[in-house]
Short mmCIF file of C-alpha atoms in Angstrom, two decimals:
data_model
loop_
_atom_site.label_atom_id
_atom_site.label_comp_id
_atom_site.label_asym_id
_atom_site.label_seq_id
_atom_site.Cartn_x
_atom_site.Cartn_y
_atom_site.Cartn_z
CA ALA A 5 -9.99 -23.93 -21.87
CA GLN A 6 -7.23 -21.35 -20.71
CA LYS A 7 -6.27 -20.81 -16.90
CA VAL A 8 -3.67 -19.19 -14.92
CA THR A 9 -2.36 -20.24 -11.45
CA GLN A 10 -1.11 -17.68 -8.70
CA ALA A 11 -0.36 -20.01 -6.36
CA GLN A 12 0.96 -17.61 -3.51
CA THR A 13 -2.49 -15.87 -2.01
CA GLU A 14 -0.53 -14.06 -0.32
CA ILE A 15 3.03 -12.56 0.27
CA SER A 16 4.37 -10.83 3.19
CA VAL A 17 7.98 -8.70 3.15
CA VAL A 18 9.91 -6.49 5.00
CA GLU A 19 10.85 -3.04 2.73
CA LYS A 20 14.05 -3.45 0.82
CA GLU A 21 13.28 -7.30 0.45
CA ASP A 22 13.25 -8.52 -3.31
CA VAL A 23 10.09 -10.32 -3.55
CA THR A 24 9.20 -13.04 -6.62
CA LEU A 25 5.38 -13.92 -7.39
CA ASP A 26 5.09 -16.76 -9.61
CA CYS A 27 2.22 -17.45 -12.61
CA VAL A 28 2.02 -20.24 -13.99
CA TYR A 29 -0.49 -20.80 -17.46
CA GLU A 30 -2.65 -23.12 -19.28
CA THR A 31 -3.36 -22.76 -23.33
CA ARG A 32 -3.46 -24.69 -26.23
CA ASP A 33 -3.23 -21.62 -28.15
CA THR A 34 0.37 -21.56 -30.23
CA THR A 35 -0.25 -17.50 -29.92
CA TYR A 36 -0.60 -16.06 -26.53
CA TYR A 37 -0.60 -13.20 -24.48
CA LEU A 38 1.05 -12.18 -20.67
CA PHE A 39 -0.28 -9.96 -18.84
CA TRP A 40 0.21 -8.19 -15.46
CA TYR A 41 -1.44 -6.06 -13.97
CA LYS A 42 -1.81 -4.33 -10.29
CA GLN A 43 -4.11 -3.54 -7.99
CA PRO A 44 -3.51 -1.04 -5.50
CA PRO A 45 -5.78 -0.61 -2.43
CA SER A 46 -7.71 2.23 -4.00
CA GLY A 47 -9.38 -0.92 -6.39
CA GLU A 48 -8.13 0.18 -10.08
CA LEU A 49 -6.56 -2.00 -11.64
CA VAL A 50 -3.16 -0.48 -13.42
CA PHE A 51 -1.28 -2.25 -16.73
CA LEU A 52 2.23 -3.61 -16.26
CA ILE A 53 2.96 -5.41 -19.21
CA ARG A 54 2.06 -7.41 -21.91
CA ARG A 55 4.37 -9.96 -23.31
CA ASN A 56 3.60 -12.27 -26.58
CA SER A 57 4.30 -15.33 -27.16
CA PHE A 58 7.01 -16.11 -29.29
CA ASP A 59 8.78 -13.57 -27.20
CA GLU A 60 10.62 -15.02 -24.55
CA GLN A 61 13.32 -12.25 -23.60
CA ASN A 62 13.06 -11.48 -20.26
CA GLU A 63 12.28 -7.74 -19.80
CA ILE A 64 13.40 -5.25 -16.81
CA SER A 65 12.27 -1.75 -16.22
CA GLY A 66 13.45 0.44 -12.89
CA ARG A 67 12.78 -2.25 -9.97
CA TYR A 68 10.66 -4.82 -11.86
CA SER A 69 11.29 -7.84 -13.75
CA TRP A 70 9.74 -10.88 -15.72
CA ASN A 71 11.07 -13.86 -15.95
CA PHE A 72 8.73 -15.72 -19.06
CA GLN A 73 9.97 -19.95 -19.39
CA LYS A 74 7.67 -21.46 -22.33
CA SER A 75 9.02 -24.82 -20.99
CA THR A 76 7.71 -24.59 -17.80
CA SER A 77 4.07 -22.70 -18.97
CA SER A 78 5.29 -19.38 -16.66
CA PHE A 79 5.53 -15.84 -16.43
CA ASN A 80 6.93 -14.60 -13.07
CA PHE A 81 7.23 -11.24 -11.28
CA THR A 82 10.23 -10.26 -9.90
CA ILE A 83 9.73 -6.67 -7.43
CA THR A 84 13.53 -5.65 -6.32
CA ALA A 85 14.57 -3.36 -3.58
CA SER A 86 10.59 -3.70 -2.84
CA GLN A 87 9.15 -0.32 -1.11
CA VAL A 88 5.75 -0.01 1.40
CA VAL A 89 4.23 1.90 -2.39
CA ASP A 90 4.56 -1.58 -3.98
CA SER A 91 1.70 -2.98 -1.85
CA ALA A 92 -1.49 -3.91 -4.05
CA VAL A 93 -2.78 -7.59 -5.40
CA TYR A 94 -0.56 -8.23 -8.14
CA PHE A 95 -3.01 -10.61 -11.37
CA CYS A 96 -1.35 -12.31 -13.82
CA ALA A 97 -3.87 -12.69 -16.84
CA LEU A 98 -3.58 -14.75 -20.35
CA SER A 99 -4.93 -13.80 -23.68
CA GLY A 100 -4.87 -16.44 -26.14
CA GLY A 101 -5.34 -16.65 -29.70
CA TYR A 102 -4.65 -13.47 -31.97
CA SER A 103 -7.03 -10.85 -30.52
CA GLY A 104 -4.40 -9.60 -27.57
CA GLY A 105 -6.90 -9.56 -25.02
CA GLY A 106 -10.24 -8.25 -27.21
CA ALA A 107 -12.08 -10.46 -28.41
CA ASP A 108 -11.91 -12.95 -25.99
CA GLY A 109 -10.92 -10.93 -22.89
CA LEU A 110 -8.53 -11.57 -20.46
CA THR A 111 -8.65 -14.94 -18.08
CA PHE A 112 -6.47 -13.64 -15.13
CA GLY A 113 -5.56 -15.64 -12.18
CA LYS A 114 -6.90 -14.68 -8.45
CA GLY A 115 -4.19 -12.81 -7.99
CA THR A 116 -1.33 -12.20 -5.31
CA HIS A 117 -2.05 -10.41 -2.44
CA LEU A 118 1.95 -8.21 -1.98
CA ILE A 119 2.08 -6.39 1.82
CA ILE A 120 5.35 -4.35 2.38
CA GLN A 121 6.67 -3.96 5.74
CA PRO A 122 8.32 -0.64 6.45
CA ASP B 27 -8.86 13.29 -15.23
CA THR B 28 -9.66 11.70 -18.86
CA GLY B 29 -9.34 7.75 -17.55
CA VAL B 30 -12.21 5.28 -17.35
CA SER B 31 -15.27 6.26 -14.91
CA GLN B 32 -17.73 4.40 -13.58
CA ASN B 33 -21.37 5.13 -11.87
CA PRO B 34 -22.48 5.02 -9.52
CA ARG B 35 -19.76 3.51 -7.51
CA HIS B 36 -21.94 2.12 -4.70
CA LYS B 37 -25.51 0.59 -5.74
CA ILE B 38 -27.29 -1.15 -2.26
CA THR B 39 -30.39 -3.00 -3.89
CA LYS B 40 -32.67 -5.39 -2.79
CA ARG B 41 -33.43 -9.09 -4.65
CA GLY B 42 -35.63 -8.57 -7.68
CA GLN B 43 -34.82 -4.84 -8.42
CA ASN B 44 -33.34 -3.82 -12.32
CA VAL B 45 -29.78 -1.94 -11.68
CA THR B 46 -27.93 -0.53 -14.24
CA PHE B 47 -24.21 0.73 -14.91
CA ARG B 48 -22.70 3.23 -16.35
CA CYS B 49 -19.40 3.56 -17.68
CA ASP B 50 -17.71 6.57 -20.06
CA PRO B 51 -14.51 5.69 -21.92
CA ILE B 52 -11.00 7.38 -22.30
CA SER B 53 -12.56 9.31 -25.17
CA GLU B 54 -9.52 7.70 -27.74
CA HIS B 55 -10.76 3.93 -27.01
CA ASN B 56 -12.63 2.06 -29.34
CA ARG B 57 -12.96 -0.68 -27.45
CA LEU B 58 -14.73 -1.18 -24.03
CA TYR B 59 -14.88 -4.26 -21.32
CA TRP B 60 -16.33 -4.72 -18.69
CA TYR B 61 -15.36 -7.46 -16.68
CA ARG B 62 -16.92 -8.83 -12.87
CA GLN B 63 -14.73 -9.38 -10.07
CA THR B 64 -15.76 -11.15 -6.89
CA LEU B 65 -13.78 -11.59 -3.00
CA GLY B 66 -10.67 -12.83 -3.41
CA GLN B 67 -10.90 -13.43 -7.23
CA GLY B 68 -9.41 -12.09 -10.03
CA PRO B 69 -11.61 -10.22 -13.01
CA GLU B 70 -13.93 -12.26 -14.81
CA PHE B 71 -14.64 -11.01 -18.88
CA LEU B 72 -18.35 -10.33 -18.92
CA THR B 73 -18.24 -8.50 -22.69
CA TYR B 74 -16.32 -6.29 -25.22
CA PHE B 75 -17.51 -3.69 -27.46
CA GLN B 76 -15.02 -2.76 -30.21
CA ASN B 77 -17.45 0.84 -31.20
CA GLU B 78 -20.90 0.39 -31.00
CA ALA B 79 -20.52 -3.04 -32.07
CA GLN B 80 -20.91 -6.41 -29.42
CA LEU B 81 -18.38 -8.69 -30.23
CA GLU B 82 -18.75 -10.76 -27.34
CA LYS B 83 -21.50 -11.64 -24.99
CA SER B 84 -21.32 -15.14 -24.80
CA ARG B 85 -19.83 -15.18 -21.50
CA LEU B 86 -22.43 -12.54 -20.00
CA LEU B 87 -23.59 -14.84 -16.98
CA SER B 88 -27.05 -15.45 -18.07
CA ASP B 89 -30.18 -13.59 -19.88
CA ARG B 90 -30.43 -11.13 -17.06
CA PHE B 91 -27.32 -9.67 -17.76
CA SER B 92 -27.13 -6.73 -20.89
CA ALA B 93 -25.40 -4.83 -21.72
CA GLU B 94 -25.78 -1.67 -24.90
CA ARG B 95 -23.48 1.12 -26.32
CA PRO B 96 -25.47 2.81 -27.79
CA LYS B 97 -23.04 4.93 -30.32
CA GLY B 98 -19.72 3.96 -29.51
CA SER B 99 -18.94 6.15 -26.83
CA PHE B 100 -20.40 5.26 -23.01
CA SER B 101 -21.55 2.15 -22.22
CA THR B 102 -24.36 0.61 -19.69
CA LEU B 103 -24.44 -3.08 -17.97
CA GLU B 104 -28.01 -3.85 -16.41
CA ILE B 105 -29.17 -6.21 -14.35
CA GLN B 106 -32.50 -7.49 -14.08
CA ARG B 107 -34.06 -9.18 -11.49
CA THR B 108 -30.74 -9.18 -9.18
CA GLU B 109 -30.14 -12.19 -6.85
CA GLN B 110 -28.06 -12.26 -3.80
CA GLY B 111 -25.22 -14.11 -6.16
CA ASP B 112 -24.48 -10.65 -8.40
CA SER B 113 -23.19 -9.09 -5.79
CA ALA B 114 -20.02 -8.01 -6.97
CA MET B 115 -17.66 -5.08 -8.54
CA TYR B 116 -18.32 -4.17 -12.07
CA LEU B 117 -15.66 -2.98 -13.60
CA CYS B 118 -15.19 -1.33 -16.60
CA ALA B 119 -12.25 -1.35 -19.03
CA SER B 120 -11.02 0.47 -22.41
CA SER B 121 -8.61 0.38 -25.29
CA LEU B 122 -6.85 0.62 -28.20
CA ALA B 123 -7.89 -1.79 -30.93
CA PHE B 124 -4.38 -1.80 -32.81
CA ARG B 125 -2.46 -4.97 -32.28
CA GLY B 126 0.16 -3.51 -30.25
CA LYS B 127 -1.90 -2.18 -27.80
CA SER B 128 -4.20 -5.23 -27.23
CA GLY B 129 -4.82 -6.08 -23.41
CA GLU B 130 -3.27 -3.03 -22.35
CA LEU B 131 -6.68 -2.14 -20.43
CA PHE B 132 -7.30 1.26 -18.20
CA PHE B 133 -9.89 0.19 -15.87
CA GLY B 134 -12.36 2.22 -14.52
CA GLU B 135 -12.93 1.95 -10.08
CA GLY B 136 -15.35 -0.51 -10.53
CA SER B 137 -18.78 0.10 -9.50
CA ARG B 138 -19.60 -2.15 -6.57
CA LEU B 139 -22.97 -4.35 -6.50
CA THR B 140 -24.67 -5.34 -3.47
CA VAL B 141 -28.68 -7.19 -3.07
CA LEU B 142 -29.62 -7.65 0.07
#
């Protein structure tokens, strides 16, 4: 069975601080995909990133960066110089096998509610 | 706007009634998914279509739940004999089928169901 754990239920920081959201996953698949999605107050989930299990290279996109470590089964997400608009619930997700989120769907964590205070 | 559209956005019903939700995916997307999200939880996968074929339905919560996508375009999710535990947000998502885009889902705003 697959499982995603986001231990941080809620994080509150002041604007411009850096913040890291933790994600730990469990899977028996040797090939799998990891994702982060953002759910702003409007409610619509927005795709942020996909990473496959063979690619441990970290990725940076503007103020966002992701650290994938297979040795610790973690896929953490860092926001640098946070802004009020980053306030949202962030979900880490996992899919197994070769479907990449198709036939077996995505297994989501419970999410981390990020509050950026001005 | 050509995003994923869901209707109705809110539905209040009495226990035992049937409800149906509609999803219109992004037009060029051939995969369509239904998820359920309850308060404080992440979305939970229910079912998925590729074109008009329902390729995975074992994760539907009970036989009261059914989904269709008759012409490979819009989809409906029906819940029969609703129970209070069915109260949740029902999310629809769509995506392209090729491997490079797998898992990159485009979600609608959801249909919130309240069962009294």
